[in-house]
Coordinates of C-alpha atoms in Angstrom, one line a residue:
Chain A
X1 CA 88.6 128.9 120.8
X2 CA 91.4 127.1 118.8
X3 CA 92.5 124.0 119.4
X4 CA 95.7 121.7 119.0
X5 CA 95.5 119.5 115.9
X6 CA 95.7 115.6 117.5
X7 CA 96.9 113.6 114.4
X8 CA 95.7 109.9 114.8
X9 CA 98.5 107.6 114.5
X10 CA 97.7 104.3 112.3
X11 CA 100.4 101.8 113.7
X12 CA 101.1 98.3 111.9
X13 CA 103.8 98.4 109.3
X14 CA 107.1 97.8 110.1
X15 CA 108.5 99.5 107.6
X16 CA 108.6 103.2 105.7
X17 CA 105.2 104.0 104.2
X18 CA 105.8 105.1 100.7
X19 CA 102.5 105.4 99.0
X20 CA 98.7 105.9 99.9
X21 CA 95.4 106.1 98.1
X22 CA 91.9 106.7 99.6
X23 CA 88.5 105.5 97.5
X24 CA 85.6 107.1 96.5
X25 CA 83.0 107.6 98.8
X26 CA 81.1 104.0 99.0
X27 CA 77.6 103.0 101.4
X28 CA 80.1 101.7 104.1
X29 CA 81.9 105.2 104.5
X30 CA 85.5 105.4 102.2
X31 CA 88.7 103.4 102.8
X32 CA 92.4 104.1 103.0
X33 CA 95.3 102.0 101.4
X34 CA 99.1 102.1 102.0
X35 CA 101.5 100.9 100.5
X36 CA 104.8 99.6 102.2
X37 CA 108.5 98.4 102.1
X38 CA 107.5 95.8 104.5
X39 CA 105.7 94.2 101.6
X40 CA 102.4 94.2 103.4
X41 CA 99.4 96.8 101.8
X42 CA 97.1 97.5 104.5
X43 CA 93.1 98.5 103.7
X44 CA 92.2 100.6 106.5
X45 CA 88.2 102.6 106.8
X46 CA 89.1 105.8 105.8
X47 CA 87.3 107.9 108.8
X48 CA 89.2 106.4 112.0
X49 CA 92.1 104.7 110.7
X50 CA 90.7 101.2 111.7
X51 CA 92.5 98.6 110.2
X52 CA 90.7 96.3 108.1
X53 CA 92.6 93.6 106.5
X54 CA 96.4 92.8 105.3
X55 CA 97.0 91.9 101.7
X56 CA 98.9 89.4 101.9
X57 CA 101.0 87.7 99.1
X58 CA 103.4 90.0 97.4
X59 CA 107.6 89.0 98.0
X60 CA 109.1 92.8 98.0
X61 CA 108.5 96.4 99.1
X62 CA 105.4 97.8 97.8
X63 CA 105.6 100.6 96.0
X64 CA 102.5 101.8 95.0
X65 CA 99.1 101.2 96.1
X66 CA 95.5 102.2 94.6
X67 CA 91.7 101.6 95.4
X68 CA 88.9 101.9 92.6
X69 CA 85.8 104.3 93.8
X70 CA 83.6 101.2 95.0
X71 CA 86.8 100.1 97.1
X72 CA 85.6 97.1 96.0
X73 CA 89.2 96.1 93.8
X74 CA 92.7 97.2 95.6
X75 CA 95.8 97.4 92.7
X76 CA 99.3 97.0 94.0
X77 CA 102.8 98.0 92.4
X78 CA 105.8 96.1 94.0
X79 CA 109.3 95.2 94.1
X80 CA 109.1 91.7 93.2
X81 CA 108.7 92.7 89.3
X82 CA 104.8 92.1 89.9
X83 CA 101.2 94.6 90.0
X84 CA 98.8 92.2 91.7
X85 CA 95.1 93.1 92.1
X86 CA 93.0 92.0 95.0
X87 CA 89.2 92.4 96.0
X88 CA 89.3 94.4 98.7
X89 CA 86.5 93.0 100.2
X90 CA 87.7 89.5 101.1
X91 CA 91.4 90.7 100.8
X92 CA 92.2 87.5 98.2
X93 CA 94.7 88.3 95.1
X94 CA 92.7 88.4 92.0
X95 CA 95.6 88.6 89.3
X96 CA 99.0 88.6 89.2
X97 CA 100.5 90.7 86.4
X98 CA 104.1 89.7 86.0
X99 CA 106.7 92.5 84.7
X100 CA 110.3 92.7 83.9
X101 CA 111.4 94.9 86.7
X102 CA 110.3 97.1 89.7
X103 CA 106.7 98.2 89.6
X104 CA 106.6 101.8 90.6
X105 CA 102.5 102.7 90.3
X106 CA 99.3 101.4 89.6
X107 CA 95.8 103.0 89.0
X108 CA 92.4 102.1 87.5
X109 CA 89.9 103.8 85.1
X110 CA 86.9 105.0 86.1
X111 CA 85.4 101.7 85.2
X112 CA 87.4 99.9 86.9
X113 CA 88.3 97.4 83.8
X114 CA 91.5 98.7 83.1
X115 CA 94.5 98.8 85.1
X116 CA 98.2 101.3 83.9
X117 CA 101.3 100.4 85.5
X118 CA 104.7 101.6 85.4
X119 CA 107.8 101.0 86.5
X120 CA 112.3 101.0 86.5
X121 CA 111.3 99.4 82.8
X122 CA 110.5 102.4 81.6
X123 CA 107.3 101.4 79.9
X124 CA 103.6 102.2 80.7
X125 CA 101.3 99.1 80.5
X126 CA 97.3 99.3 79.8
X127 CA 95.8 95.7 81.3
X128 CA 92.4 95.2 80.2
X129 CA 91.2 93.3 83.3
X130 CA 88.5 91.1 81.5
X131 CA 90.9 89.7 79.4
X132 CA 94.4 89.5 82.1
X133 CA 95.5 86.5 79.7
X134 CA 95.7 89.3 77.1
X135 CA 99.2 91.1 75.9
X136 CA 98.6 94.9 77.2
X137 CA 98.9 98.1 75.2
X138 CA 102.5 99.4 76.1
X139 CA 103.5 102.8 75.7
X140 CA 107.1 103.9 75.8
X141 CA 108.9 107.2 75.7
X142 CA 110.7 107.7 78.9
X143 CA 114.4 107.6 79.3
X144 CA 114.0 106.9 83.1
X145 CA 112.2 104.7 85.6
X146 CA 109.0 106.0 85.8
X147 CA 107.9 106.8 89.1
X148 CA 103.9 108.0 88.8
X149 CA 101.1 107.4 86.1
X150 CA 97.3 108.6 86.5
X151 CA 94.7 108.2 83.8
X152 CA 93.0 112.0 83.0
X153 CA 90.8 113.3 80.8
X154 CA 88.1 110.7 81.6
X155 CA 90.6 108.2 80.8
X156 CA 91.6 109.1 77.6
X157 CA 94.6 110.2 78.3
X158 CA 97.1 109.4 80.5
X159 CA 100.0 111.6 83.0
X160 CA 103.2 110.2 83.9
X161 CA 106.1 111.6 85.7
X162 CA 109.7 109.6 85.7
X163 CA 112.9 109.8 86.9
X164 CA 114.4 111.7 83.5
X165 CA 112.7 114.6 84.8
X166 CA 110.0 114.6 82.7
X167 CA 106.1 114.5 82.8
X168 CA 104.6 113.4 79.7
X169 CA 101.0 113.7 78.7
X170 CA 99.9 110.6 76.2
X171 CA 97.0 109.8 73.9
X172 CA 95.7 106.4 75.3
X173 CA 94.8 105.7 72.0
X174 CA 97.5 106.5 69.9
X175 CA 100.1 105.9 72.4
X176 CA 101.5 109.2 71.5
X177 CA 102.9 111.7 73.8
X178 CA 100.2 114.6 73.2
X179 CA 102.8 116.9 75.6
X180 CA 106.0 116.7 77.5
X181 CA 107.0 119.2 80.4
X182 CA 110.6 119.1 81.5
X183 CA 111.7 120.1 85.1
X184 CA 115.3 120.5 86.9
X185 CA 114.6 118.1 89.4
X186 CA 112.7 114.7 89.6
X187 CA 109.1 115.1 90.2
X188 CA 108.1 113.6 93.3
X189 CA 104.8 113.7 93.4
X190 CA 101.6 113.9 91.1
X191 CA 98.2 113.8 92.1
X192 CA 95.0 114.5 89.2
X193 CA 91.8 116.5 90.2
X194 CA 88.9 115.4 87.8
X195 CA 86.5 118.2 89.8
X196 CA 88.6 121.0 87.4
X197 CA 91.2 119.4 85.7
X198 CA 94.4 120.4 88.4
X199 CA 97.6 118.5 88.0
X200 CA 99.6 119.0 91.4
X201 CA 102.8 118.0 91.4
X202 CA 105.8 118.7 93.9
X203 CA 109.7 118.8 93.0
X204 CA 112.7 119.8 95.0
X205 CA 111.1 122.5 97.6
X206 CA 108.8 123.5 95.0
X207 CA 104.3 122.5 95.2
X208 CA 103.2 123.1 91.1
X209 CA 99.5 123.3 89.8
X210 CA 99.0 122.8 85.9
X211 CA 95.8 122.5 84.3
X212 CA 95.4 118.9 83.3
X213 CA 94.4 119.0 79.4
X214 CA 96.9 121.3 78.5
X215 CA 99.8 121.1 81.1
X216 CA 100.1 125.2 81.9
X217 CA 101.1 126.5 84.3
X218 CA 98.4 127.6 87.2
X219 CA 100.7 128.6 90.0
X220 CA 103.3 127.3 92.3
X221 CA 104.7 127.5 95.7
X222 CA 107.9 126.6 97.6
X223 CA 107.7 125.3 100.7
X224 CA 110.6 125.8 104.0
X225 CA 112.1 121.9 102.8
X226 CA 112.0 119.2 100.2
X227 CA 108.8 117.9 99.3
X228 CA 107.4 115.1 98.7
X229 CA 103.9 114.9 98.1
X230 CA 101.1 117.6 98.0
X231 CA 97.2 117.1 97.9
X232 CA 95.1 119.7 96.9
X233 CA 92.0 120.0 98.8
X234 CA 88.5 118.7 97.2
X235 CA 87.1 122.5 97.7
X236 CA 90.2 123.6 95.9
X237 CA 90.9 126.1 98.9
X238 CA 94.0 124.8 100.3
X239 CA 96.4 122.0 100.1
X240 CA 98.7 120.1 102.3
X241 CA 102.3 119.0 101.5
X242 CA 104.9 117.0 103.6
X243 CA 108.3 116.2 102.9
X244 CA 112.1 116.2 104.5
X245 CA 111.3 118.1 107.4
X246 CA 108.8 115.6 109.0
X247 CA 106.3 118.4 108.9
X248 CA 103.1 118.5 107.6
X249 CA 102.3 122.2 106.0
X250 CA 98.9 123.4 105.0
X251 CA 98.5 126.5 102.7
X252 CA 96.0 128.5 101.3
X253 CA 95.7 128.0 97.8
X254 CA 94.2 131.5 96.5
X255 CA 97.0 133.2 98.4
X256 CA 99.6 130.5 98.5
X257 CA 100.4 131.8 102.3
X258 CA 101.5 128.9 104.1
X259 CA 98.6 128.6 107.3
X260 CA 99.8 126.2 109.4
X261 CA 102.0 123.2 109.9
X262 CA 102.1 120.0 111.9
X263 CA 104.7 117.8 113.7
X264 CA 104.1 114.7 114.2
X265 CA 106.1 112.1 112.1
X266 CA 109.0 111.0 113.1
X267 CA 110.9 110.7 109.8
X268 CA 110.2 112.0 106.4
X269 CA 106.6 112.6 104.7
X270 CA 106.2 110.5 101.5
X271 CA 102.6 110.6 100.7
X272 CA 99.7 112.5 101.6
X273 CA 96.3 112.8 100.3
X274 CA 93.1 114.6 101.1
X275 CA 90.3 112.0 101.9
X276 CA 86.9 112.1 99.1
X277 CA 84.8 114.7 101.6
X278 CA 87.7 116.8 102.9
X279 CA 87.1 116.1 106.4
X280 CA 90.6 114.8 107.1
X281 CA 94.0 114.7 105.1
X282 CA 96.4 110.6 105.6
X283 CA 99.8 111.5 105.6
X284 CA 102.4 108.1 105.2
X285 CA 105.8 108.5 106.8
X286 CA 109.6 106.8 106.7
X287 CA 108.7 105.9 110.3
X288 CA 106.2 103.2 109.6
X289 CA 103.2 105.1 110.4
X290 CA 99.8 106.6 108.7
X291 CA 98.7 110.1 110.4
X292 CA 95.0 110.7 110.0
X293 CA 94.7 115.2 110.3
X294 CA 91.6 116.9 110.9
X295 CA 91.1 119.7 108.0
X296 CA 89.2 121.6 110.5
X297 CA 90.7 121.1 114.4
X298 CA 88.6 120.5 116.9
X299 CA 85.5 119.6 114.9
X300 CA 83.7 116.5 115.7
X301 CA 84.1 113.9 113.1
X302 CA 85.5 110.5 112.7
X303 CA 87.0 109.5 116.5
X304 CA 87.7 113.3 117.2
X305 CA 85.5 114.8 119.4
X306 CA 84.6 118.3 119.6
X307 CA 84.1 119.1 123.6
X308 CA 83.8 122.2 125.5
X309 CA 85.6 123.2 127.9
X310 CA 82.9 122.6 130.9
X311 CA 81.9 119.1 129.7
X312 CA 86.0 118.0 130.3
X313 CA 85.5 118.2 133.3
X314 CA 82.2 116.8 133.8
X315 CA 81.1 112.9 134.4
X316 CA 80.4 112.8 130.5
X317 CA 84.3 112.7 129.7
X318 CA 84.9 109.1 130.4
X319 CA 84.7 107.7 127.4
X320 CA 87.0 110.9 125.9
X321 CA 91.0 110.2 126.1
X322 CA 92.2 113.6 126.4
X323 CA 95.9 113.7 125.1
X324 CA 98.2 116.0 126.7
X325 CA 100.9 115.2 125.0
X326 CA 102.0 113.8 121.8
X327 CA 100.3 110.4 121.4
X328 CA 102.5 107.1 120.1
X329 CA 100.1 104.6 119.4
Chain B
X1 CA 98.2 127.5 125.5
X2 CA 95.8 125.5 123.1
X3 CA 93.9 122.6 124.5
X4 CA 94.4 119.3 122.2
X5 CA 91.2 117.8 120.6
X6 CA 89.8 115.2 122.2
X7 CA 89.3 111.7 120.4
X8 CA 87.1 108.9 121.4
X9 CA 90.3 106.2 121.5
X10 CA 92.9 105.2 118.9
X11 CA 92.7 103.5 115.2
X12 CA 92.6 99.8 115.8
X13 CA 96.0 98.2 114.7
X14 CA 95.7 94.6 113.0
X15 CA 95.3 91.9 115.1
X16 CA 98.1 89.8 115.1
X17 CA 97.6 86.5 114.1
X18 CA 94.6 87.5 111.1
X19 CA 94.8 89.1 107.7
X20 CA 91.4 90.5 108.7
X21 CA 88.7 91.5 106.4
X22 CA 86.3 90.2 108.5
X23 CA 83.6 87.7 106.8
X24 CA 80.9 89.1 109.8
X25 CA 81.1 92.6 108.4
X26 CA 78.6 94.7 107.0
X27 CA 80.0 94.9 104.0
X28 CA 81.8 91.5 103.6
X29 CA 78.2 89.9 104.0
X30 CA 76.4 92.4 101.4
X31 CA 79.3 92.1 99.2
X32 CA 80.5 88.7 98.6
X33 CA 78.4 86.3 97.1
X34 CA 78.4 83.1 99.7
X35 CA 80.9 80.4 98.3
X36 CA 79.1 78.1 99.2
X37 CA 76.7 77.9 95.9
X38 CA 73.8 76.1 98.0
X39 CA 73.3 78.9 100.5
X40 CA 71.9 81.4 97.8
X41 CA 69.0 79.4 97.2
X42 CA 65.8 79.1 99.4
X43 CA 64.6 76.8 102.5
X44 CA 65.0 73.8 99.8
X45 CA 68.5 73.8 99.3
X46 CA 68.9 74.3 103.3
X47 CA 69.6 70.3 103.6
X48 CA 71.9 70.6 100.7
X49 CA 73.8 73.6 102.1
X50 CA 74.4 71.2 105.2
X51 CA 75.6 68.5 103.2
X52 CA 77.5 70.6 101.7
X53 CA 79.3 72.1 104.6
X54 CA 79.5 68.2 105.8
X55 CA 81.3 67.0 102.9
X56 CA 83.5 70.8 103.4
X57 CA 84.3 69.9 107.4
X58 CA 85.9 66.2 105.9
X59 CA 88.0 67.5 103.5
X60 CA 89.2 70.1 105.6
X61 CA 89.8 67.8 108.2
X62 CA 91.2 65.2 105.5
X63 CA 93.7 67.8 104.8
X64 CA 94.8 68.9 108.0
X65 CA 95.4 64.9 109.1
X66 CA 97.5 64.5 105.9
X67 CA 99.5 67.5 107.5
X68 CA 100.0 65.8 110.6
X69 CA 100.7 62.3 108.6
X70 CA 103.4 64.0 106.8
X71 CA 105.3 65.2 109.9
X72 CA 109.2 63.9 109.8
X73 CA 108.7 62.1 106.4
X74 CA 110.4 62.5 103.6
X75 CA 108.2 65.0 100.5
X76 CA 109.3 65.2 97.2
X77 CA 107.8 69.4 96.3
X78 CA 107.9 69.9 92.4
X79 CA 107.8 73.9 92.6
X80 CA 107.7 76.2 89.5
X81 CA 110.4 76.7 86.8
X82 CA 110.3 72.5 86.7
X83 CA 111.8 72.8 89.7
X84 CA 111.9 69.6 92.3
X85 CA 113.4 69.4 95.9
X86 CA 113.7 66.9 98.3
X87 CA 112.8 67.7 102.3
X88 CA 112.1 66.4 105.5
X89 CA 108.5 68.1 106.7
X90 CA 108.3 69.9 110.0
X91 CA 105.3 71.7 109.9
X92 CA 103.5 74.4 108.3
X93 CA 102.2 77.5 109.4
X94 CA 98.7 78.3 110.5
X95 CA 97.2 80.2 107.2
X96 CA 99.4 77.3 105.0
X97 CA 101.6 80.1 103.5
X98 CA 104.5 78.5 104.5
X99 CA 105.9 75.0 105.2
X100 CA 108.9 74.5 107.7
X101 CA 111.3 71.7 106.3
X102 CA 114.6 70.4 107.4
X103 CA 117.0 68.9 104.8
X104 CA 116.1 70.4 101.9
X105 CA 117.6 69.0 99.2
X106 CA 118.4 71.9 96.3
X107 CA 120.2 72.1 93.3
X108 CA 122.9 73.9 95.0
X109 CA 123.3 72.0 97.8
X110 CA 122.0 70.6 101.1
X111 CA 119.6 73.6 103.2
X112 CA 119.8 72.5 106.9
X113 CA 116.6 74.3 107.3
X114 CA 114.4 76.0 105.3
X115 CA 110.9 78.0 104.8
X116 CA 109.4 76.8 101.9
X117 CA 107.0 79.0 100.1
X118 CA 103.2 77.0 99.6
X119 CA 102.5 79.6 96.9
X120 CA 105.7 78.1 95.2
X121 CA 104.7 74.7 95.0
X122 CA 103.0 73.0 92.2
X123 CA 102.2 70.0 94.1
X124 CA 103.9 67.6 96.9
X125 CA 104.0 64.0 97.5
X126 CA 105.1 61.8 100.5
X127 CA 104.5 57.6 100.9
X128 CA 102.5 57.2 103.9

C-alpha cells in the first residue's frame, strides 16, 4: 500500500538555511550540521532531527558548515571573514582561522588534520590543524569568489567550483590546477562520492555527474526549475535535488526519470544531502527550516513508524501522532 | 487517497536558554576527558577531586560576587586592537557572552547604552 512521505520538520533557526553536512557513521548513530544566516550552526543526531547543541561564537551568517567522520570536530565558514573549528562534542570553539574576506566553505581530510577553505578572496587555504599558528598552503587560480571546495582523490587533490563559472581540479601538492571545466552558469552545487569517484554538481536547471579523477562527463539531467543542490544516493540508484520551486525531486539515476517530488518548504531548497546509510535525505530551506525525508516512505526507521492499517485504529496507537495534514513544527 | 506515515513525535528543537551538548550524554561522558584532572585517577585522588571542586565552587562564586560588586560602577575594558572604553556596568548575561553597560565612553563618542562583547575584551578593571 503506498504511503504519503511525512517530512520531519527541524525548527530553530531563525534565518535561511544555506548549507548542511551529515558525518560518517559513528557508535552514537551519525549527526547533522547546518549552517545559517542567523550565525548560529546547529549539530543535530542525524536519525530524528534532535537537536543537540548550538555553536555558539561566530559574528555573521554562516556559510558553510562541515563535520569530520567521528563527528567528533565541526568546521564552520562565515561571514565575519573567519573558518572557526569546534569539537562537536562539548560544542566549545577550538581555533579561530582569521581571513581577509567572506568564508564561503570548509571541509576536512580524511584524517581529520587538515582543514581547505575558501572564500569572496578568491584563494583556497590548506590549515594543517596541528600546527594552526602555521601560514597555510594557498592556492590561487580563480577569477571569482569561490563558492564550494572538497578534497578528492583520497585527499590528494582538491575540487572547487566559484563564481567565474568554473570548476577546477588541483594537485594538492603542486598547487596546480590538474583540470579546469567551464560552464554557462554558476555552479551551485558540488557534492564528491569517494564509493566511485562521482562528482555531482547542479547549475541553472541542470543536475551533472562527472567522474572525479578525470572530470568527464557521466550524464546529466534537467530538472522542471533552478536547482540548487543535488545528492546522489549512497547505492548510486537515485538522487534527490531541490531548488527554486520549494520542491524536493527524486529521480532515478540509471534512467534519469524523475520518480517523485515533495512539497514541503516553504521557500527555496539550498542544500540537501543523503544521510551515510541512505535511510533518509536533510533538505535546508530559505524558510529557516531542516526537512528530514524518508528514502523509502512508510518504512519504520528513525521517529517514522511503519503501521498497518488495523493497528491505527487499535489501543496500540497512542503513542503514534498520525498527521493528517501538513505538519509545522 | 494515500494515508501519511505515522511518526513517533517531532525532532526536539533547542531548548531555549542552553547551547546544549549535554555533559550527561552518552557520548559527552565517553568522549571528553573530565576537566577536572583529579577525577581520572582512582579512589586515592577521590579527596583531592573534592578539594578540587571546593577550591572550583570559590572561584566561581568569587567571580560571580565581583559581578555583582561591579554593578553601577564605573569599568575601564581594554578590548583588542589596543582599544580602551570607559562604561558604567549593568549587568551581564547568563553564559557571560555579553555585558550590558550604560555610558560607554568610545572613541567616537558617548554610547547611551550598549552590549559589550566579553569575547572582545582583553581584560576589565573597576575600584571597589
Amino acid at each position: 500500500m503506498a504511503m504519503r512521505q511525512t517530512p520531519l520538520t527541524c525548527s530553530g533557526h531563525t534565518r535561511p538555511v544555506v548549507d548542511l553536512a551529515f558525518s560518517g557513521i559513528t557508535p552514537y548513530g551519525y549527526f547533522l550540521i547546518s549552517a545559517c544566516k542567523d550565525g548560529k550552526p546547529m549539530l543535530r543526531q542525524g536519525d530524528t532531527g534532535d537537536w543537540i547543541g548550538t555553536f555558539l561564537g561566530h559574528k555573521g551568517a554562516v556559510w558553510g558548515a562541515t563535520l569530520n567522520k567521528e563527528a567528533t570536530k565541526a568546521a564552520t565558514a562565515a561571514a565575519d571573514f573567519s573558518a572557526k573549528v569546534w569539537d562537536a562534542v562539548t560544542g566549545d570553539e577550538v581555533l579561530t582561522l582569521a581571513h581577509k574576506h567572506i568564508v564561503k566553505c570548509v571541509n576536512f581530510t580524511q584524517d581529520s588534520n587538515c582543514l581547505l577553505t575558501g572564500g569572496n578572496d578568491k584563494v583556497l587555504r590548506i590549515y594543517d590543524l596541528s600546527k594552526p599558528e602555521a601560514e597555510p598552503q594557498e592556492i590561487s587560480g580563480h577569477t571569482s569568489a569561490i563558492k564550494k571546495a572538497l578534497w578528492c582523490n583520497d585527499d590528494q587533490q582538491i575540487l572547487s567550483a566559484a563564481e567565474d563559472k568554473t570548476i577546477r581540479l588541483w594537485d594538492r601538492n603542486t598547487g596546480e590546477a590538474v583540470k579546469t571545466l567551464s560552464f554557462e552558469a554558476s555552479v551551485s552545487s558540488m557534492e564528491y562520492i569517494p564509493d566511485g569517484e562521482i562528482l555531482v554538481i547542479t547549475y541553472g536547471r541542470t543536475i551533472a555527474f562527472y567522474k572525479a579523477h578525470t572530470l568527464d562527463p557521466i550524464k546529466t539531467i534537467d530538472a522542471p526549475a533552478s536547482i540548487h543542490s543535488a545528492s546522489l544516493h549512497p547505492d548510486k540508484d537515485f538522487f534527490v535535488a531541490g531548488g527554486d520551486d520549494f520542491k524536493l525531486y527524486k529521480y532515478d539515476y540509471s534512467t534519469k526519470e524523475e520518480m517523485e517530488s515533495y512539497k514541503g518548504h516553504f521557500g527555496p531548497v539550498h542544500c540537501v544531502r543523503f544521510s551515510p546509510d541512505g535511510e533518509l535525505y536533510a533538505s535546508g530551506s530559505e524558510d529557516g527550516t531542516l526537512r528530514l525525508w524518508q528514502t523509502a516512505v512508510g518504512k519504520t526507521y528513525g521517529l517514522w513508524k511503519c503501521v498497518l492499517p488495523e493497528e491505527l485504529s487499535s489501543e496500540n496507537s497512542d503513542a503514534l501522532y498520525c498527521p493528517a495534514a501538513e505538519i509545522k513544527a | 487517497m494515500k494515508t501519511p506515515v505515522s511518526v513517533l513525535r517531532l525532532p526536539r528543537g533547542p531548548e531555549p536558554n542552553s547551547r546544549g551538548f549535554d555533559p550527561n550524554s552518552p557520548r559527552y561522558i565517553a568522549l571528553c576527558p573530565t576537566t577536572i584532572p583529579a577525577s581520572q585517577g582512582n579512589k586515592a585522588d577521590s579527596v583531592n577531586l573534592e578539594e578540587e571542586q571546593q577550591l572550583r565552587s570559590e572561584l566561581r562564586e568569587c567571580f560571580l560576587r565581583s559581578l555583582i560588586a561591579m554593578t553601577d560602577k564605573q569599568v575601564q575594558f581594554n578590548l583588542y586592537e589596543k582599544v580602551q572604553v570607559q562604561a558604567k556596568f549593568g549587568a551581564s548575561d547568563i553564559d557571560v557572552l555579553n555585558f550590558q553597560v550604560s555610558d560607554l565612553q568610545t572613541p567616537l563618542g558617548v554610547q547611551k547604552e550598549a552590549l559589550l562583547r566579553c569575547q572582545d575584551m582583553i581584560s576589565y578593571s573597576f575600584h571597589l
